[in-house]
mmCIF file of C-alpha atoms in Angstrom:
data_model
loop_
_atom_site.group_PDB
_atom_site.id
_atom_site.type_symbol
_atom_site.label_atom_id
_atom_site.label_comp_id
_atom_site.label_asym_id
_atom_site.label_seq_id
_atom_site.Cartn_x
_atom_site.Cartn_y
_atom_site.Cartn_z
ATOM 1 C CA UNK A 91 -31.152 -10.062 25.587
ATOM 2 C CA UNK A 92 -31.072 -12.597 22.849
ATOM 3 C CA UNK A 93 -33.575 -10.965 20.662
ATOM 4 C CA UNK A 94 -31.068 -7.689 20.681
ATOM 5 C CA UNK A 95 -28.591 -9.322 18.402
ATOM 6 C CA UNK A 96 -31.412 -10.966 16.345
ATOM 7 C CA UNK A 97 -33.417 -7.683 15.627
ATOM 8 C CA UNK A 98 -29.954 -5.847 14.766
ATOM 9 C CA UNK A 99 -28.593 -8.424 12.728
ATOM 10 C CA UNK A 100 -32.167 -8.358 10.674
ATOM 11 C CA UNK A 101 -31.866 -4.745 10.552
ATOM 12 C CA UNK A 102 -28.021 -4.688 9.340
ATOM 13 C CA UNK A 103 -28.895 -7.500 6.485
ATOM 14 C CA UNK A 104 -32.039 -5.142 5.308
ATOM 15 C CA UNK A 105 -29.853 -2.314 5.142
ATOM 16 C CA UNK A 106 -27.141 -4.383 3.050
ATOM 17 C CA UNK A 107 -30.217 -5.495 1.087
ATOM 18 C CA UNK A 108 -31.587 -2.129 0.167
ATOM 19 C CA UNK A 109 -27.996 -0.922 -0.641
ATOM 20 C CA UNK A 110 -27.761 -3.595 -3.414
ATOM 21 C CA UNK A 111 -31.004 -3.044 -4.620
ATOM 22 C CA UNK A 112 -30.056 0.381 -4.971
ATOM 23 C CA UNK A 113 -27.187 -0.354 -7.268
ATOM 24 C CA UNK A 114 -29.698 -1.907 -9.736
ATOM 25 C CA UNK A 115 -30.524 1.778 -10.532
ATOM 26 C CA UNK A 116 -26.941 2.237 -11.203
ATOM 27 C CA UNK A 117 -26.968 -0.439 -13.330
ATOM 28 C CA UNK A 118 -29.731 1.032 -15.378
ATOM 29 C CA UNK A 119 -28.190 4.344 -15.586
ATOM 30 C CA UNK A 120 -24.827 3.314 -16.508
ATOM 31 C CA UNK A 121 -26.332 1.317 -19.443
ATOM 32 C CA UNK A 122 -28.819 4.339 -20.324
ATOM 33 C CA UNK A 123 -25.667 6.643 -20.614
ATOM 34 C CA UNK A 124 -23.841 4.104 -22.561
ATOM 35 C CA UNK A 125 -26.376 2.992 -25.220
ATOM 36 C CA UNK A 126 -27.682 5.186 -28.078
ATOM 37 C CA UNK A 127 -30.797 7.573 -27.748
ATOM 38 C CA UNK A 128 -33.042 5.131 -28.975
ATOM 39 C CA UNK A 129 -32.507 2.487 -26.765
ATOM 40 C CA UNK A 130 -32.532 4.403 -23.466
ATOM 41 C CA UNK A 131 -36.183 3.361 -22.300
ATOM 42 C CA UNK A 132 -35.416 -0.150 -22.885
ATOM 43 C CA UNK A 133 -32.265 0.090 -20.854
ATOM 44 C CA UNK A 134 -34.260 1.451 -17.860
ATOM 45 C CA UNK A 135 -37.098 -0.897 -18.379
ATOM 46 C CA UNK A 136 -34.815 -3.958 -18.585
ATOM 47 C CA UNK A 137 -33.304 -3.770 -15.556
ATOM 48 C CA UNK A 138 -36.461 -3.371 -13.488
ATOM 49 C CA UNK A 139 -38.399 -6.231 -14.954
ATOM 50 C CA UNK A 140 -35.249 -8.534 -14.643
ATOM 51 C CA UNK A 141 -35.274 -7.800 -10.957
ATOM 52 C CA UNK A 142 -38.924 -8.701 -10.715
ATOM 53 C CA UNK A 143 -38.520 -11.960 -12.861
ATOM 54 C CA UNK A 144 -35.503 -12.738 -10.826
ATOM 55 C CA UNK A 145 -37.270 -12.438 -7.467
ATOM 56 C CA UNK A 146 -39.894 -14.704 -8.228
ATOM 57 C CA UNK A 147 -37.318 -17.118 -9.557
ATOM 58 C CA UNK A 148 -35.040 -17.089 -6.870
ATOM 59 C CA UNK A 149 -38.205 -17.070 -4.248
ATOM 60 C CA UNK A 150 -39.508 -19.918 -5.891
ATOM 61 C CA UNK A 151 -36.862 -22.013 -6.871
ATOM 62 C CA UNK A 152 -33.011 -20.578 -6.741
ATOM 63 C CA UNK A 153 -32.902 -20.184 -3.101
ATOM 64 C CA UNK A 154 -34.089 -23.427 -2.564
ATOM 65 C CA UNK A 155 -31.160 -24.862 -5.158
ATOM 66 C CA UNK A 156 -28.395 -22.706 -3.454
ATOM 67 C CA UNK A 157 -29.605 -23.279 0.377
ATOM 68 C CA UNK A 158 -32.090 -26.206 0.501
ATOM 69 C CA UNK A 159 -34.471 -23.378 2.004
ATOM 70 C CA UNK A 160 -38.255 -22.751 0.860
ATOM 71 C CA UNK A 161 -40.657 -20.330 2.397
ATOM 72 C CA UNK A 162 -43.769 -22.690 1.524
ATOM 73 C CA UNK A 163 -44.642 -22.314 5.374
ATOM 74 C CA UNK A 164 -47.057 -20.009 7.292
ATOM 75 C CA UNK A 165 -46.294 -16.458 7.806
ATOM 76 C CA UNK A 166 -46.047 -17.096 11.744
ATOM 77 C CA UNK A 167 -43.021 -19.498 10.926
ATOM 78 C CA UNK A 168 -41.223 -16.791 8.187
ATOM 79 C CA UNK A 169 -41.827 -14.153 11.002
ATOM 80 C CA UNK A 170 -39.587 -15.906 13.548
ATOM 81 C CA UNK A 171 -36.515 -14.243 14.976
ATOM 82 C CA UNK A 172 -37.633 -10.889 13.402
ATOM 83 C CA UNK A 173 -37.829 -12.357 9.864
ATOM 84 C CA UNK A 174 -33.969 -12.750 9.808
ATOM 85 C CA UNK A 175 -34.592 -15.606 7.110
ATOM 86 C CA UNK A 176 -36.598 -13.457 4.978
ATOM 87 C CA UNK A 177 -34.061 -10.638 4.633
ATOM 88 C CA UNK A 178 -31.095 -12.758 4.234
ATOM 89 C CA UNK A 179 -33.345 -14.105 1.188
ATOM 90 C CA UNK A 180 -33.536 -10.480 0.335
ATOM 91 C CA UNK A 181 -29.920 -9.623 0.362
ATOM 92 C CA UNK A 182 -28.793 -12.645 -1.287
ATOM 93 C CA UNK A 183 -31.524 -11.927 -4.091
ATOM 94 C CA UNK A 184 -30.089 -8.755 -4.680
ATOM 95 C CA UNK A 185 -26.945 -10.570 -5.620
ATOM 96 C CA UNK A 186 -28.662 -13.154 -7.925
ATOM 97 C CA UNK A 187 -30.421 -10.344 -9.731
ATOM 98 C CA UNK A 188 -27.055 -8.615 -10.517
ATOM 99 C CA UNK A 189 -26.331 -11.462 -12.881
ATOM 100 C CA UNK A 190 -29.079 -10.478 -15.592
ATOM 101 C CA UNK A 191 -28.359 -6.697 -14.981
ATOM 102 C CA UNK A 192 -24.841 -7.588 -15.725
ATOM 103 C CA UNK A 193 -25.848 -9.363 -19.121
ATOM 104 C CA UNK A 194 -28.273 -6.500 -20.058
ATOM 105 C CA UNK A 195 -25.289 -4.103 -20.499
ATOM 106 C CA UNK A 196 -23.469 -6.918 -23.052
ATOM 107 C CA UNK A 197 -26.833 -7.309 -25.396
ATOM 108 C CA UNK A 198 -28.049 -4.116 -25.218
ATOM 109 C CA UNK A 199 -29.707 -2.586 -28.118
ATOM 110 C CA UNK A 200 -30.383 -5.592 -30.211
ATOM 111 C CA UNK A 201 -31.890 -8.167 -28.167
ATOM 112 C CA UNK A 202 -35.101 -9.006 -27.847
ATOM 113 C CA UNK A 203 -37.121 -8.540 -24.573
ATOM 114 C CA UNK A 204 -39.530 -11.922 -24.453
ATOM 115 C CA UNK A 205 -36.429 -14.095 -24.528
ATOM 116 C CA UNK A 206 -34.287 -12.354 -22.489
ATOM 117 C CA UNK A 207 -36.734 -12.561 -19.468
ATOM 118 C CA UNK A 208 -36.995 -16.029 -19.860
ATOM 119 C CA UNK A 209 -33.208 -16.468 -19.912
ATOM 120 C CA UNK A 210 -33.379 -14.527 -16.536
ATOM 121 C CA UNK A 211 -35.970 -16.812 -14.764
ATOM 122 C CA UNK A 212 -33.378 -19.872 -15.785
ATOM 123 C CA UNK A 213 -30.258 -18.224 -15.141
ATOM 124 C CA UNK A 214 -31.510 -16.998 -11.733
ATOM 125 C CA UNK A 215 -33.531 -19.922 -10.787
ATOM 126 C CA UNK A 216 -31.024 -22.878 -11.729
ATOM 127 C CA UNK A 217 -27.600 -21.833 -13.353
ATOM 128 C CA UNK A 218 -26.522 -19.050 -11.010
ATOM 129 C CA UNK A 219 -27.530 -20.543 -7.448
ATOM 130 C CA UNK A 220 -26.121 -24.109 -8.828
ATOM 131 C CA UNK A 221 -22.499 -22.607 -8.427
ATOM 132 C CA UNK A 222 -23.758 -20.269 -5.382
ATOM 133 C CA UNK A 223 -24.553 -23.482 -3.813
ATOM 134 C CA UNK A 224 -21.001 -25.117 -4.347
ATOM 135 C CA UNK A 225 -19.391 -22.055 -3.083
ATOM 136 C CA UNK A 226 -21.023 -20.645 -0.200
ATOM 137 C CA UNK A 227 -23.071 -23.478 1.212
ATOM 138 C CA UNK A 228 -20.734 -26.961 1.054
ATOM 139 C CA UNK A 229 -22.533 -28.549 -1.902
ATOM 140 C CA UNK A 230 -21.236 -31.842 -3.431
ATOM 141 C CA UNK A 231 -18.599 -31.576 -1.083
ATOM 142 C CA UNK A 232 -16.378 -29.353 -3.424
ATOM 143 C CA UNK A 233 -15.267 -27.217 -0.690
ATOM 144 C CA UNK A 234 -14.334 -29.955 1.486
ATOM 145 C CA UNK A 235 -11.990 -31.541 -1.390
ATOM 146 C CA UNK A 236 -10.678 -28.169 -1.747
ATOM 147 C CA UNK A 237 -9.570 -28.152 1.810
ATOM 148 C CA UNK A 238 -8.101 -31.422 1.701
ATOM 149 C CA UNK A 239 -6.240 -31.112 -1.580
ATOM 150 C CA UNK A 240 -4.942 -27.537 -0.916
ATOM 151 C CA UNK A 241 -5.185 -27.038 2.678
ATOM 152 C CA UNK A 242 -7.913 -24.164 1.869
ATOM 153 C CA UNK A 243 -11.506 -23.940 0.886
ATOM 154 C CA UNK A 244 -12.383 -21.560 -2.130
ATOM 155 C CA UNK A 245 -12.442 -17.978 -0.538
ATOM 156 C CA UNK A 246 -15.235 -15.448 -2.202
ATOM 157 C CA UNK A 247 -16.136 -13.356 0.647
ATOM 158 C CA UNK A 248 -18.738 -11.184 -1.377
ATOM 159 C CA UNK A 249 -18.677 -12.451 -4.870
ATOM 160 C CA UNK A 250 -16.095 -11.649 -7.465
ATOM 161 C CA UNK A 251 -16.512 -14.995 -8.737
ATOM 162 C CA UNK A 252 -19.843 -16.280 -7.659
ATOM 163 C CA UNK A 253 -21.690 -12.898 -8.701
ATOM 164 C CA UNK A 254 -19.363 -11.120 -11.170
ATOM 165 C CA UNK A 255 -17.231 -13.737 -13.085
ATOM 166 C CA UNK A 256 -20.254 -16.089 -13.366
ATOM 167 C CA UNK A 257 -22.452 -13.022 -14.635
ATOM 168 C CA UNK A 258 -19.894 -11.908 -16.840
ATOM 169 C CA UNK A 259 -18.968 -15.495 -18.372
ATOM 170 C CA UNK A 260 -22.591 -16.015 -18.881
ATOM 171 C CA UNK A 261 -22.963 -13.031 -21.094
ATOM 172 C CA UNK A 262 -20.057 -13.717 -23.361
ATOM 173 C CA UNK A 263 -21.786 -16.402 -25.262
ATOM 174 C CA UNK A 264 -24.949 -14.354 -25.194
ATOM 175 C CA UNK A 265 -23.061 -11.538 -26.947
ATOM 176 C CA UNK A 266 -21.413 -13.934 -29.327
ATOM 177 C CA UNK A 267 -24.628 -15.735 -30.250
ATOM 178 C CA UNK A 268 -26.334 -12.179 -30.858
ATOM 179 C CA UNK A 269 -23.722 -10.669 -33.166
ATOM 180 C CA UNK A 270 -22.712 -7.400 -33.421
ATOM 181 C CA UNK A 271 -25.124 -4.344 -33.894
ATOM 182 C CA UNK A 272 -25.999 -3.539 -37.141
ATOM 183 C CA UNK A 273 -23.250 -1.690 -39.020
ATOM 184 C CA UNK A 274 -21.149 -2.101 -36.092
ATOM 185 C CA UNK A 275 -18.367 -3.652 -38.354
ATOM 186 C CA UNK A 276 -18.463 -3.211 -41.941
ATOM 187 C CA UNK A 277 -17.281 -5.316 -44.497
ATOM 188 C CA UNK A 278 -14.513 -3.028 -45.564
ATOM 189 C CA UNK A 279 -13.024 -3.641 -42.094
ATOM 190 C CA UNK A 280 -14.262 -0.096 -40.984
ATOM 191 C CA UNK A 281 -15.864 0.391 -37.490
ATOM 192 C CA UNK A 282 -19.083 2.660 -36.738
ATOM 193 C CA UNK A 283 -18.504 4.451 -33.363
ATOM 194 C CA UNK A 284 -21.105 4.717 -31.122
ATOM 195 C CA UNK A 285 -20.206 6.989 -28.447
ATOM 196 C CA UNK A 286 -21.862 7.057 -24.809
ATOM 197 C CA UNK A 287 -25.487 9.063 -25.263
ATOM 198 C CA UNK A 288 -24.951 10.618 -21.872
ATOM 199 C CA UNK A 289 -21.746 11.300 -19.902
ATOM 200 C CA UNK A 290 -23.678 12.270 -17.204
ATOM 201 C CA UNK A 291 -26.005 9.922 -16.782
ATOM 202 C CA UNK A 292 -23.313 7.212 -17.171
ATOM 203 C CA UNK A 293 -21.309 8.598 -14.260
ATOM 204 C CA UNK A 294 -24.609 8.684 -12.233
ATOM 205 C CA UNK A 295 -24.836 5.052 -12.879
ATOM 206 C CA UNK A 296 -21.136 4.489 -11.855
ATOM 207 C CA UNK A 297 -21.369 6.529 -8.711
ATOM 208 C CA UNK A 298 -24.814 4.643 -7.429
ATOM 209 C CA UNK A 299 -22.751 1.452 -7.889
ATOM 210 C CA UNK A 300 -19.971 2.813 -6.063
ATOM 211 C CA UNK A 301 -22.122 3.818 -3.198
ATOM 212 C CA UNK A 302 -24.353 0.565 -2.778
ATOM 213 C CA UNK A 303 -21.003 -1.589 -3.366
ATOM 214 C CA UNK A 304 -20.120 -0.900 0.439
ATOM 215 C CA UNK A 305 -23.935 -2.696 1.092
ATOM 216 C CA UNK A 306 -22.620 -5.316 -1.060
ATOM 217 C CA UNK A 307 -19.254 -6.021 0.452
ATOM 218 C CA UNK A 308 -19.387 -4.858 4.256
ATOM 219 C CA UNK A 309 -22.982 -6.394 4.994
ATOM 220 C CA UNK A 310 -21.728 -9.925 3.101
ATOM 221 C CA UNK A 311 -20.723 -10.364 7.021
ATOM 222 C CA UNK A 312 -24.740 -11.268 7.189
ATOM 223 C CA UNK A 313 -24.268 -10.600 11.018
ATOM 224 C CA UNK A 314 -23.595 -7.364 12.747
ATOM 225 C CA UNK A 315 -21.198 -9.194 14.953
ATOM 226 C CA UNK A 316 -19.087 -9.954 12.167
ATOM 227 C CA UNK A 317 -18.897 -6.499 10.262
ATOM 228 C CA UNK A 318 -15.474 -5.489 9.497
ATOM 229 C CA UNK A 319 -14.037 -2.057 8.798
ATOM 230 C CA UNK A 320 -11.201 -3.904 6.563
ATOM 231 C CA UNK A 321 -13.736 -4.624 4.093
ATOM 232 C CA UNK A 322 -15.109 -1.363 3.831
ATOM 233 C CA UNK A 323 -11.241 0.443 3.828
ATOM 234 C CA UNK A 324 -10.380 -2.520 1.238
ATOM 235 C CA UNK A 325 -13.267 -1.724 -1.063
ATOM 236 C CA UNK A 326 -12.108 2.144 -0.813
ATOM 237 C CA UNK A 327 -8.813 1.238 -2.048
ATOM 238 C CA UNK A 328 -9.532 -0.854 -4.792
ATOM 239 C CA UNK A 329 -11.943 1.658 -6.238
ATOM 240 C CA UNK A 330 -9.449 4.288 -6.179
ATOM 241 C CA UNK A 331 -6.629 1.949 -7.643
ATOM 242 C CA UNK A 332 -9.026 0.841 -10.696
ATOM 243 C CA UNK A 333 -9.945 4.716 -11.297
ATOM 244 C CA UNK A 334 -6.401 5.943 -11.288
ATOM 245 C CA UNK A 335 -5.064 3.379 -13.399
ATOM 246 C CA UNK A 336 -8.051 3.381 -15.843
ATOM 247 C CA UNK A 337 -7.776 7.552 -15.878
ATOM 248 C CA UNK A 338 -3.989 6.839 -17.094
ATOM 249 C CA UNK A 339 -4.582 3.697 -19.450
ATOM 250 C CA UNK A 340 -7.525 5.110 -20.650
ATOM 251 C CA UNK A 341 -6.312 8.894 -21.635
ATOM 252 C CA UNK A 342 -8.518 10.345 -19.668
ATOM 253 C CA UNK A 343 -11.810 8.934 -21.320
ATOM 254 C CA UNK A 344 -14.613 9.569 -19.191
ATOM 255 C CA UNK A 345 -16.053 6.016 -19.740
ATOM 256 C CA UNK A 346 -12.850 4.377 -18.580
ATOM 257 C CA UNK A 347 -12.434 6.591 -15.821
ATOM 258 C CA UNK A 348 -16.287 5.779 -14.583
ATOM 259 C CA UNK A 349 -15.696 2.169 -15.151
ATOM 260 C CA UNK A 350 -12.367 1.990 -13.703
ATOM 261 C CA UNK A 351 -13.822 2.087 -10.028
ATOM 262 C CA UNK A 352 -16.202 -0.741 -10.945
ATOM 263 C CA UNK A 353 -13.426 -3.104 -11.982
ATOM 264 C CA UNK A 354 -11.676 -2.589 -8.868
ATOM 265 C CA UNK A 355 -14.459 -3.171 -6.775
ATOM 266 C CA UNK A 356 -15.344 -6.023 -8.985
ATOM 267 C CA UNK A 357 -11.838 -7.342 -8.331
ATOM 268 C CA UNK A 358 -11.685 -6.944 -4.226
ATOM 269 C CA UNK A 359 -14.896 -8.575 -3.361
ATOM 270 C CA UNK A 360 -13.439 -11.843 -2.983
ATOM 271 C CA UNK A 361 -10.588 -10.899 -0.639
ATOM 272 C CA UNK A 362 -11.920 -7.787 0.684
ATOM 273 C CA UNK A 363 -12.068 -9.410 4.135
ATOM 274 C CA UNK A 364 -8.560 -10.667 4.579
ATOM 275 C CA UNK A 365 -6.408 -8.346 2.177
ATOM 276 C CA UNK A 366 -4.246 -5.596 3.396
ATOM 277 C CA UNK A 367 -5.173 -2.029 2.326
ATOM 278 C CA UNK A 368 -2.141 -1.654 0.127
ATOM 279 C CA UNK A 369 -2.664 -5.039 -1.471
ATOM 280 C CA UNK A 370 -6.249 -3.866 -2.171
ATOM 281 C CA UNK A 371 -5.052 -1.055 -4.047
ATOM 282 C CA UNK A 372 -2.757 -2.977 -6.220
ATOM 283 C CA UNK A 373 -5.818 -5.501 -6.904
ATOM 284 C CA UNK A 374 -7.800 -2.729 -7.913
ATOM 285 C CA UNK A 375 -5.269 -1.089 -9.974
ATOM 286 C CA UNK A 376 -4.525 -4.402 -12.016
ATOM 287 C CA UNK A 377 -8.381 -4.701 -12.695
ATOM 288 C CA UNK A 378 -8.373 -1.318 -13.901
ATOM 289 C CA UNK A 379 -5.720 -2.280 -16.189
ATOM 290 C CA UNK A 380 -7.185 -5.356 -17.561
ATOM 291 C CA UNK A 381 -10.918 -3.505 -18.220
ATOM 292 C CA UNK A 382 -9.018 -1.008 -20.461
ATOM 293 C CA UNK A 383 -7.016 -3.187 -22.021
ATOM 294 C CA UNK A 384 -9.473 -5.926 -22.604
ATOM 295 C CA UNK A 385 -12.326 -3.741 -23.217
ATOM 296 C CA UNK A 386 -10.246 -2.137 -26.348
ATOM 297 C CA UNK A 387 -9.024 -5.555 -27.614
ATOM 298 C CA UNK A 388 -12.594 -6.785 -27.589
ATOM 299 C CA UNK A 389 -14.148 -4.041 -29.361
ATOM 300 C CA UNK A 390 -11.394 -3.331 -31.815
ATOM 301 C CA UNK A 391 -9.184 -6.275 -32.654
ATOM 302 C CA UNK A 392 -11.747 -9.064 -31.781
ATOM 303 C CA UNK A 393 -14.922 -7.382 -32.849
ATOM 304 C CA UNK A 394 -17.094 -8.685 -30.099
ATOM 305 C CA UNK A 395 -19.690 -5.862 -29.679
ATOM 306 C CA UNK A 396 -20.217 -6.208 -25.872
ATOM 307 C CA UNK A 397 -21.877 -2.607 -25.757
ATOM 308 C CA UNK A 398 -20.998 -1.902 -22.012
ATOM 309 C CA UNK A 399 -18.054 -4.066 -21.960
ATOM 310 C CA UNK A 400 -19.415 -6.655 -19.358
ATOM 311 C CA UNK A 401 -17.297 -9.810 -19.808
ATOM 312 C CA UNK A 402 -13.893 -7.727 -19.261
ATOM 313 C CA UNK A 403 -15.524 -5.791 -16.459
ATOM 314 C CA UNK A 404 -17.389 -8.443 -14.452
ATOM 315 C CA UNK A 405 -15.838 -11.614 -16.145
ATOM 316 C CA UNK A 406 -12.403 -11.179 -16.411
ATOM 317 C CA UNK A 407 -11.896 -8.641 -13.359
ATOM 318 C CA UNK A 408 -14.118 -10.840 -11.224
ATOM 319 C CA UNK A 409 -12.012 -14.041 -12.711
ATOM 320 C CA UNK A 410 -8.995 -11.897 -11.436
ATOM 321 C CA UNK A 411 -10.488 -11.159 -8.053
ATOM 322 C CA UNK A 412 -10.971 -14.767 -7.137
ATOM 323 C CA UNK A 413 -7.252 -15.513 -7.998
ATOM 324 C CA UNK A 414 -5.849 -12.200 -6.403
ATOM 325 C CA UNK A 415 -7.845 -13.517 -2.955
ATOM 326 C CA UNK A 416 -5.220 -16.286 -2.774
ATOM 327 C CA UNK A 417 -2.226 -13.977 -3.498
ATOM 328 C CA UNK A 418 -3.008 -10.709 -1.954
ATOM 329 C CA UNK A 419 -4.788 -12.591 1.162
ATOM 330 C CA UNK A 420 -1.298 -14.447 2.135
ATOM 331 C CA UNK A 421 0.040 -13.180 5.481
ATOM 332 C CA UNK A 422 3.095 -13.096 3.186
ATOM 333 C CA UNK A 423 1.723 -10.002 1.360
ATOM 334 C CA UNK A 424 0.258 -8.653 4.460
ATOM 335 C CA UNK A 425 -2.921 -10.558 4.425
ATOM 336 C CA UNK A 426 -4.934 -12.496 7.050
ATOM 337 C CA UNK A 427 -3.943 -15.772 5.587
ATOM 338 C CA UNK A 428 -6.229 -18.908 5.606
ATOM 339 C CA UNK A 429 -6.400 -19.080 1.804
ATOM 340 C CA UNK A 430 -4.566 -21.131 -0.898
ATOM 341 C CA UNK A 431 -3.561 -19.973 -4.399
ATOM 342 C CA UNK A 432 -4.667 -23.411 -5.557
ATOM 343 C CA UNK A 433 -7.780 -23.353 -3.987
ATOM 344 C CA UNK A 434 -8.707 -20.024 -5.453
ATOM 345 C CA UNK A 435 -7.217 -21.318 -9.011
ATOM 346 C CA UNK A 436 -9.392 -24.086 -8.768
ATOM 347 C CA UNK A 437 -12.682 -22.688 -7.564
ATOM 348 C CA UNK A 438 -12.173 -19.582 -9.755
ATOM 349 C CA UNK A 439 -12.103 -21.834 -12.816
ATOM 350 C CA UNK A 440 -15.194 -24.067 -11.479
ATOM 351 C CA UNK A 441 -17.213 -20.934 -11.561
ATOM 352 C CA UNK A 442 -15.805 -19.523 -15.242
ATOM 353 C CA UNK A 443 -16.306 -23.007 -16.792
ATOM 354 C CA UNK A 444 -20.036 -23.264 -15.222
ATOM 355 C CA UNK A 445 -20.780 -19.825 -16.334
ATOM 356 C CA UNK A 446 -19.696 -20.076 -20.141
ATOM 357 C CA UNK A 447 -21.489 -23.556 -20.300
ATOM 358 C CA UNK A 448 -24.782 -22.348 -18.791
ATOM 359 C CA UNK A 449 -24.822 -19.271 -21.152
ATOM 360 C CA UNK A 450 -24.154 -21.452 -24.035
ATOM 361 C CA UNK A 451 -26.614 -23.523 -23.067
ATOM 362 C CA UNK A 452 -29.682 -21.207 -22.264
ATOM 363 C CA UNK A 453 -28.904 -18.556 -24.889
ATOM 364 C CA UNK A 454 -28.321 -21.066 -27.575
ATOM 365 C CA UNK A 455 -31.487 -22.704 -26.799
ATOM 366 C CA UNK A 456 -33.807 -19.634 -26.701
ATOM 367 C CA UNK A 457 -31.794 -18.873 -30.214
ATOM 368 C CA UNK A 458 -33.241 -22.111 -31.715
ATOM 369 C CA UNK A 459 -36.563 -22.241 -30.559
ATOM 370 C CA UNK A 460 -37.795 -18.376 -30.482
ATOM 371 C CA UNK A 461 -34.808 -16.201 -31.442
ATOM 372 C CA UNK A 462 -32.544 -13.565 -29.578
ATOM 373 C CA UNK A 463 -32.277 -10.569 -32.077
ATOM 374 C CA UNK A 464 -34.409 -7.789 -33.036
ATOM 375 C CA UNK A 465 -35.305 -7.746 -36.573
ATOM 376 C CA UNK A 466 -33.272 -5.154 -38.808
ATOM 377 C CA UNK A 467 -35.904 -2.792 -39.038
ATOM 378 C CA UNK A 468 -36.556 -3.033 -35.374
ATOM 379 C CA UNK A 469 -32.904 -2.342 -34.353
ATOM 380 C CA UNK A 470 -32.657 0.447 -36.889
ATOM 381 C CA UNK A 471 -35.926 2.319 -35.214
ATOM 382 C CA UNK A 472 -34.386 1.302 -31.804
ATOM 383 C CA UNK A 473 -35.572 -0.899 -28.950
ATOM 384 C CA UNK A 474 -37.569 1.882 -27.275
ATOM 385 C CA UNK A 475 -39.636 2.193 -30.324
ATOM 386 C CA UNK A 476 -40.056 -1.230 -31.146
ATOM 387 C CA UNK A 477 -40.713 -2.843 -27.769
ATOM 388 C CA UNK A 478 -42.194 0.057 -25.448
ATOM 389 C CA UNK A 479 -43.838 2.473 -28.414
ATOM 390 C CA UNK A 480 -42.053 5.362 -26.668
ATOM 391 C CA UNK A 481 -38.790 7.295 -26.619
ATOM 392 C CA UNK A 482 -36.858 8.713 -23.666
ATOM 393 C CA UNK A 483 -37.654 12.409 -25.298
ATOM 394 C CA UNK A 484 -40.671 12.113 -27.405
ATOM 395 C CA UNK A 485 -41.140 15.606 -27.955
ATOM 396 C CA UNK A 486 -37.887 15.452 -30.280
ATOM 397 C CA UNK A 487 -37.263 11.848 -31.108
ATOM 398 C CA UNK A 488 -34.611 11.659 -33.692
ATOM 399 C CA UNK A 489 -32.962 8.563 -35.109
ATOM 400 C CA UNK A 490 -29.478 8.509 -33.795
#
């Protein structure tokens, strides 16, 4: 009888890993549909190769940093308990690999390929798992201190902060150090608009991410016996709230409409297991508003050329999600309780600070040693031809 839950848990986590792996196709098509046509091939290649580099870095280094577990033993030992330890690694790897996929959208169209792969290895091998271990594996006694100081540990069920806020706040220094795309902001104060190259591909990417997110959140239970329909419905409600508010505030803009559900899902990850569905709807709606407002502000007023808006979407909405778990997870607002707003604030700010510091260090070092940016000529020709020597539609290649 003991082997039944073990086998079931292995299958449960494996299905979650496959669903989150599929989300990386969503990242790829979301970026492909947003960037100009001369950078579409690069978007597709980056996401796949970043995932592969992440796998090696996390397997050899990162998973050990976060959980103190390594796989340098015989296959007989690895296969024990239906290989549950291996599929758990696979599942958590897909979370770790989301970090470079997030960053990819912010630095699109002008980043060099090689330096970004080096950044991926360092971030997934060291920067990300360091905070992952603090939040999810009791490292350095931070959670114990929060429990004593605030009455609760920092709660981040599926990674609003650990994955999304960390990814978004690592991306911000990368975007700032790279600088805006050529001619995006002109000296006379005018801006060159770069509309999405393909709304259908952008929408496809958003839909793949939406569907995969139910694996991201629900399977974060990591055991079949802990599965919760509350997580699934809260994810659904947050997605709906983000979409409807982004539709309203974005004035029917399809880019906002298809990023709105992602904003809601980013925000609900942390508290999806403890919120009431109506609370999740509000959390998602607020996240949709944050994304529309801050994407517009960063692009137009602050002149930060974050191509896919990954800092507003993941960095800020993830930050909001960490804090929101402490508000809407409380029993006073219909949640299950067991959370502290103080712990959520401290844990979220700790994650944000670590990510921003890590991003500045990694990308600042690479900029000084290797350079981060394509040459002006390469950027003009596009990353597809400059890096991969082929365009997405070579039979009718034009310079957009």
